[in-house]
Amino acid sequence: MHVDGQSVRSCVTPVSAVGNGKVVTLAGLGTPEKPHPVQKAYVEEQVPQCGYCINGWIMTAASLLNQNKKPSDAEIRDALTGLKCRCGTHMSILRAVKRASAMMG
């Protein structure tokens, strides 16, 4: 999720830490009619597998691209450090973030 535009892991963030911050979840990132560029790129790159981890990956990537529209491969990997995909879609995820970056101009 994003709290005041910053990606935070909802699984380890107590509600008390959020306070009056503005919270955005995957459901609020885009719509089916107008998906966020990261959501669109994930579909185009056929990233989703089981779906267990996808919220964290997408929200973290969206936060990165909101702060840095043209991140290097190293910056993308650094931003996504600590996230795990047990389905092994890491390379597809990296391609999707690059694709979303290109969409954002």
Short mmCIF file of N, CA and C in Angstrom, two decimals:
data_model
loop_
_atom_site.label_atom_id
_atom_site.label_comp_id
_atom_site.label_asym_id
_atom_site.label_seq_id
_atom_site.Cartn_x
_atom_site.Cartn_y
_atom_site.Cartn_z
N MET A 1 0.85 -1.17 0.00
CA MET A 1 0.00 0.00 0.00
C MET A 1 0.90 1.23 0.00
N HIS A 2 0.31 2.35 -0.32
CA HIS A 2 1.02 3.62 -0.23
C HIS A 2 0.43 4.41 0.94
N VAL A 3 1.29 5.00 1.71
CA VAL A 3 0.87 5.93 2.76
C VAL A 3 1.54 7.25 2.43
N ASP A 4 0.72 8.23 2.13
CA ASP A 4 1.23 9.54 1.72
C ASP A 4 2.22 9.42 0.56
N GLY A 5 1.90 8.53 -0.40
CA GLY A 5 2.71 8.37 -1.59
C GLY A 5 3.91 7.45 -1.46
N GLN A 6 4.18 6.97 -0.27
CA GLN A 6 5.33 6.09 -0.05
C GLN A 6 4.85 4.65 0.09
N SER A 7 5.57 3.74 -0.53
CA SER A 7 5.24 2.33 -0.44
C SER A 7 5.60 1.80 0.94
N VAL A 8 4.64 1.14 1.57
CA VAL A 8 4.88 0.47 2.86
C VAL A 8 4.25 -0.92 2.80
N ARG A 9 4.81 -1.81 3.53
CA ARG A 9 4.30 -3.19 3.54
C ARG A 9 3.16 -3.30 4.54
N SER A 10 1.98 -3.51 4.02
CA SER A 10 0.79 -3.57 4.87
C SER A 10 0.83 -4.75 5.83
N CYS A 11 1.55 -5.79 5.47
CA CYS A 11 1.59 -6.99 6.32
C CYS A 11 2.34 -6.76 7.63
N VAL A 12 3.16 -5.72 7.69
CA VAL A 12 3.93 -5.46 8.91
C VAL A 12 3.72 -4.04 9.44
N THR A 13 2.74 -3.34 8.90
CA THR A 13 2.47 -1.96 9.32
C THR A 13 1.21 -1.91 10.15
N PRO A 14 1.35 -1.60 11.44
CA PRO A 14 0.13 -1.49 12.26
C PRO A 14 -0.66 -0.25 11.87
N VAL A 15 -1.96 -0.32 12.03
CA VAL A 15 -2.84 0.80 11.71
C VAL A 15 -2.40 2.05 12.47
N SER A 16 -1.94 1.88 13.70
CA SER A 16 -1.52 3.03 14.50
C SER A 16 -0.36 3.79 13.86
N ALA A 17 0.45 3.11 13.04
CA ALA A 17 1.58 3.77 12.38
C ALA A 17 1.13 4.63 11.21
N VAL A 18 -0.05 4.37 10.70
CA VAL A 18 -0.57 5.12 9.56
C VAL A 18 -1.09 6.48 10.00
N GLY A 19 -1.69 6.54 11.17
CA GLY A 19 -2.22 7.80 11.67
C GLY A 19 -3.24 8.39 10.72
N ASN A 20 -3.05 9.64 10.36
CA ASN A 20 -3.95 10.33 9.45
C ASN A 20 -3.43 10.33 8.01
N GLY A 21 -2.47 9.45 7.73
CA GLY A 21 -1.89 9.40 6.39
C GLY A 21 -2.91 8.98 5.34
N LYS A 22 -2.67 9.41 4.12
CA LYS A 22 -3.54 9.02 3.00
C LYS A 22 -3.11 7.63 2.52
N VAL A 23 -4.01 6.67 2.59
CA VAL A 23 -3.72 5.29 2.22
C VAL A 23 -4.31 4.99 0.84
N VAL A 24 -3.48 4.40 -0.03
CA VAL A 24 -3.94 3.92 -1.33
C VAL A 24 -3.52 2.47 -1.45
N THR A 25 -4.49 1.62 -1.78
CA THR A 25 -4.20 0.20 -1.99
C THR A 25 -4.24 -0.09 -3.49
N LEU A 26 -3.97 -1.32 -3.85
CA LEU A 26 -4.00 -1.70 -5.26
C LEU A 26 -5.35 -1.36 -5.89
N ALA A 27 -6.43 -1.52 -5.14
CA ALA A 27 -7.77 -1.22 -5.66
C ALA A 27 -7.95 0.25 -6.01
N GLY A 28 -7.17 1.12 -5.38
CA GLY A 28 -7.28 2.55 -5.66
C GLY A 28 -6.23 3.09 -6.59
N LEU A 29 -5.34 2.22 -7.07
CA LEU A 29 -4.24 2.67 -7.94
C LEU A 29 -4.74 3.01 -9.34
N GLY A 30 -5.59 2.19 -9.87
CA GLY A 30 -6.15 2.41 -11.20
C GLY A 30 -7.52 1.77 -11.26
N THR A 31 -8.14 1.82 -12.42
CA THR A 31 -9.45 1.20 -12.61
C THR A 31 -9.34 0.21 -13.77
N PRO A 32 -10.31 -0.67 -13.91
CA PRO A 32 -10.29 -1.57 -15.07
C PRO A 32 -10.29 -0.80 -16.39
N GLU A 33 -10.98 0.34 -16.41
CA GLU A 33 -11.04 1.16 -17.63
C GLU A 33 -9.75 1.94 -17.85
N LYS A 34 -9.11 2.35 -16.77
CA LYS A 34 -7.88 3.15 -16.85
C LYS A 34 -6.89 2.66 -15.80
N PRO A 35 -6.24 1.53 -16.11
CA PRO A 35 -5.28 1.00 -15.14
C PRO A 35 -4.03 1.88 -15.03
N HIS A 36 -3.41 1.83 -13.89
CA HIS A 36 -2.12 2.50 -13.70
C HIS A 36 -1.14 1.86 -14.69
N PRO A 37 -0.15 2.60 -15.19
CA PRO A 37 0.81 2.02 -16.13
C PRO A 37 1.47 0.73 -15.63
N VAL A 38 1.72 0.62 -14.34
CA VAL A 38 2.32 -0.62 -13.82
C VAL A 38 1.33 -1.77 -13.94
N GLN A 39 0.08 -1.54 -13.63
CA GLN A 39 -0.94 -2.58 -13.78
C GLN A 39 -1.05 -3.01 -15.25
N LYS A 40 -1.08 -2.04 -16.14
CA LYS A 40 -1.18 -2.33 -17.58
C LYS A 40 0.04 -3.13 -18.04
N ALA A 41 1.22 -2.73 -17.61
CA ALA A 41 2.45 -3.42 -18.02
C ALA A 41 2.50 -4.84 -17.47
N TYR A 42 1.99 -5.05 -16.26
CA TYR A 42 1.96 -6.40 -15.69
C TYR A 42 1.10 -7.32 -16.55
N VAL A 43 -0.02 -6.81 -17.02
CA VAL A 43 -0.89 -7.61 -17.88
C VAL A 43 -0.19 -7.87 -19.22
N GLU A 44 0.39 -6.84 -19.81
CA GLU A 44 1.04 -6.99 -21.11
C GLU A 44 2.23 -7.93 -21.05
N GLU A 45 2.95 -7.95 -19.94
CA GLU A 45 4.10 -8.84 -19.78
C GLU A 45 3.69 -10.21 -19.22
N GLN A 46 2.40 -10.38 -18.96
CA GLN A 46 1.86 -11.62 -18.42
C GLN A 46 2.58 -12.05 -17.14
N VAL A 47 2.78 -11.09 -16.24
CA VAL A 47 3.49 -11.34 -14.99
C VAL A 47 2.68 -12.19 -14.01
N PRO A 48 1.41 -11.89 -13.77
CA PRO A 48 0.71 -12.56 -12.68
C PRO A 48 0.73 -14.09 -12.80
N GLN A 49 1.00 -14.71 -11.70
CA GLN A 49 0.93 -16.16 -11.59
C GLN A 49 -0.10 -16.48 -10.51
N CYS A 50 0.35 -16.68 -9.29
CA CYS A 50 -0.58 -17.05 -8.22
C CYS A 50 -1.30 -15.84 -7.64
N GLY A 51 -0.71 -14.66 -7.69
CA GLY A 51 -1.33 -13.45 -7.18
C GLY A 51 -1.04 -13.13 -5.73
N TYR A 52 -0.37 -14.03 -5.03
CA TYR A 52 -0.13 -13.82 -3.60
C TYR A 52 0.70 -12.56 -3.33
N CYS A 53 1.76 -12.35 -4.10
CA CYS A 53 2.69 -11.26 -3.83
C CYS A 53 2.47 -10.03 -4.71
N ILE A 54 1.60 -10.13 -5.67
CA ILE A 54 1.52 -9.12 -6.73
C ILE A 54 1.20 -7.72 -6.21
N ASN A 55 0.38 -7.62 -5.18
CA ASN A 55 0.05 -6.28 -4.65
C ASN A 55 1.30 -5.55 -4.21
N GLY A 56 2.15 -6.21 -3.47
CA GLY A 56 3.38 -5.58 -2.99
C GLY A 56 4.30 -5.16 -4.12
N TRP A 57 4.45 -6.02 -5.12
CA TRP A 57 5.32 -5.70 -6.25
C TRP A 57 4.78 -4.49 -7.02
N ILE A 58 3.49 -4.49 -7.31
CA ILE A 58 2.91 -3.40 -8.09
C ILE A 58 2.96 -2.09 -7.32
N MET A 59 2.57 -2.13 -6.07
CA MET A 59 2.55 -0.89 -5.28
C MET A 59 3.96 -0.33 -5.09
N THR A 60 4.93 -1.21 -4.90
CA THR A 60 6.32 -0.75 -4.74
C THR A 60 6.83 -0.16 -6.05
N ALA A 61 6.54 -0.82 -7.16
CA ALA A 61 6.97 -0.31 -8.46
C ALA A 61 6.29 1.03 -8.78
N ALA A 62 5.01 1.14 -8.48
CA ALA A 62 4.29 2.40 -8.73
C ALA A 62 4.89 3.53 -7.91
N SER A 63 5.23 3.26 -6.66
CA SER A 63 5.84 4.27 -5.81
C SER A 63 7.19 4.71 -6.38
N LEU A 64 7.98 3.73 -6.81
CA LEU A 64 9.28 4.05 -7.44
C LEU A 64 9.07 4.96 -8.64
N LEU A 65 8.16 4.58 -9.53
CA LEU A 65 7.96 5.36 -10.76
C LEU A 65 7.33 6.72 -10.52
N ASN A 66 6.61 6.86 -9.42
CA ASN A 66 6.09 8.19 -9.07
C ASN A 66 7.22 9.12 -8.64
N GLN A 67 8.29 8.55 -8.10
CA GLN A 67 9.43 9.34 -7.64
C GLN A 67 10.52 9.47 -8.71
N ASN A 68 10.61 8.46 -9.58
CA ASN A 68 11.68 8.41 -10.59
C ASN A 68 11.10 7.76 -11.84
N LYS A 69 10.70 8.58 -12.79
CA LYS A 69 10.03 8.06 -13.99
C LYS A 69 10.93 7.24 -14.91
N LYS A 70 12.21 7.41 -14.80
CA LYS A 70 13.16 6.69 -15.67
C LYS A 70 14.26 6.02 -14.83
N PRO A 71 13.90 5.08 -13.96
CA PRO A 71 14.92 4.44 -13.13
C PRO A 71 15.80 3.51 -13.96
N SER A 72 17.04 3.38 -13.53
CA SER A 72 17.95 2.41 -14.16
C SER A 72 17.57 1.01 -13.69
N ASP A 73 18.11 0.00 -14.35
CA ASP A 73 17.88 -1.38 -13.91
C ASP A 73 18.30 -1.56 -12.46
N ALA A 74 19.42 -0.98 -12.08
CA ALA A 74 19.92 -1.11 -10.70
C ALA A 74 18.96 -0.43 -9.73
N GLU A 75 18.41 0.72 -10.11
CA GLU A 75 17.46 1.41 -9.22
C GLU A 75 16.16 0.62 -9.07
N ILE A 76 15.74 -0.02 -10.14
CA ILE A 76 14.54 -0.87 -10.06
C ILE A 76 14.80 -2.04 -9.12
N ARG A 77 15.92 -2.73 -9.32
CA ARG A 77 16.25 -3.86 -8.45
C ARG A 77 16.37 -3.43 -7.00
N ASP A 78 16.99 -2.27 -6.76
CA ASP A 78 17.15 -1.77 -5.40
C ASP A 78 15.80 -1.48 -4.76
N ALA A 79 14.89 -0.86 -5.51
CA ALA A 79 13.57 -0.52 -4.97
C ALA A 79 12.76 -1.77 -4.63
N LEU A 80 12.98 -2.84 -5.39
CA LEU A 80 12.21 -4.07 -5.20
C LEU A 80 12.89 -5.06 -4.26
N THR A 81 14.04 -4.67 -3.71
CA THR A 81 14.77 -5.55 -2.81
C THR A 81 13.89 -5.98 -1.64
N GLY A 82 13.94 -7.25 -1.33
CA GLY A 82 13.19 -7.78 -0.21
C GLY A 82 11.86 -8.40 -0.58
N LEU A 83 11.35 -8.06 -1.76
CA LEU A 83 10.10 -8.67 -2.22
C LEU A 83 10.44 -10.04 -2.84
N LYS A 84 9.59 -10.99 -2.62
CA LYS A 84 9.82 -12.35 -3.12
C LYS A 84 8.64 -12.80 -3.96
N CYS A 85 8.96 -13.50 -5.04
CA CYS A 85 7.95 -14.13 -5.88
C CYS A 85 8.30 -15.61 -5.95
N ARG A 86 7.51 -16.43 -5.34
CA ARG A 86 7.79 -17.87 -5.33
C ARG A 86 7.48 -18.52 -6.67
N CYS A 87 6.77 -17.82 -7.55
CA CYS A 87 6.48 -18.37 -8.88
C CYS A 87 7.64 -18.16 -9.84
N GLY A 88 8.59 -17.33 -9.45
CA GLY A 88 9.77 -17.12 -10.29
C GLY A 88 9.57 -16.15 -11.43
N THR A 89 8.71 -15.17 -11.26
CA THR A 89 8.45 -14.22 -12.35
C THR A 89 9.31 -12.96 -12.28
N HIS A 90 10.42 -13.03 -11.56
CA HIS A 90 11.24 -11.85 -11.34
C HIS A 90 11.64 -11.14 -12.64
N MET A 91 12.04 -11.87 -13.64
CA MET A 91 12.47 -11.23 -14.89
C MET A 91 11.28 -10.57 -15.59
N SER A 92 10.11 -11.19 -15.55
CA SER A 92 8.92 -10.57 -16.12
C SER A 92 8.54 -9.31 -15.36
N ILE A 93 8.73 -9.33 -14.05
CA ILE A 93 8.44 -8.16 -13.23
C ILE A 93 9.36 -7.01 -13.63
N LEU A 94 10.64 -7.28 -13.79
CA LEU A 94 11.58 -6.23 -14.19
C LEU A 94 11.21 -5.66 -15.56
N ARG A 95 10.83 -6.53 -16.50
CA ARG A 95 10.40 -6.06 -17.82
C ARG A 95 9.15 -5.20 -17.71
N ALA A 96 8.22 -5.59 -16.84
CA ALA A 96 6.98 -4.82 -16.67
C ALA A 96 7.27 -3.44 -16.09
N VAL A 97 8.18 -3.35 -15.14
CA VAL A 97 8.51 -2.03 -14.56
C VAL A 97 9.15 -1.15 -15.63
N LYS A 98 10.04 -1.72 -16.44
CA LYS A 98 10.65 -0.95 -17.53
C LYS A 98 9.59 -0.49 -18.53
N ARG A 99 8.65 -1.39 -18.85
CA ARG A 99 7.57 -1.05 -19.79
C ARG A 99 6.71 0.09 -19.20
N ALA A 100 6.37 -0.01 -17.92
CA ALA A 100 5.56 1.03 -17.28
C ALA A 100 6.31 2.36 -17.28
N SER A 101 7.61 2.30 -17.07
CA SER A 101 8.43 3.52 -17.10
C SER A 101 8.33 4.19 -18.47
N ALA A 102 8.41 3.38 -19.52
CA ALA A 102 8.30 3.92 -20.88
C ALA A 102 6.91 4.52 -21.14
N MET A 103 5.87 3.90 -20.57
CA MET A 103 4.51 4.40 -20.73
C MET A 103 4.33 5.76 -20.05
N MET A 104 5.05 5.95 -18.97
CA MET A 104 4.91 7.18 -18.19
C MET A 104 5.67 8.33 -18.82
N GLY A 105 6.43 8.02 -19.86
CA GLY A 105 7.10 9.05 -20.63
C GLY A 105 8.24 9.64 -19.98
#
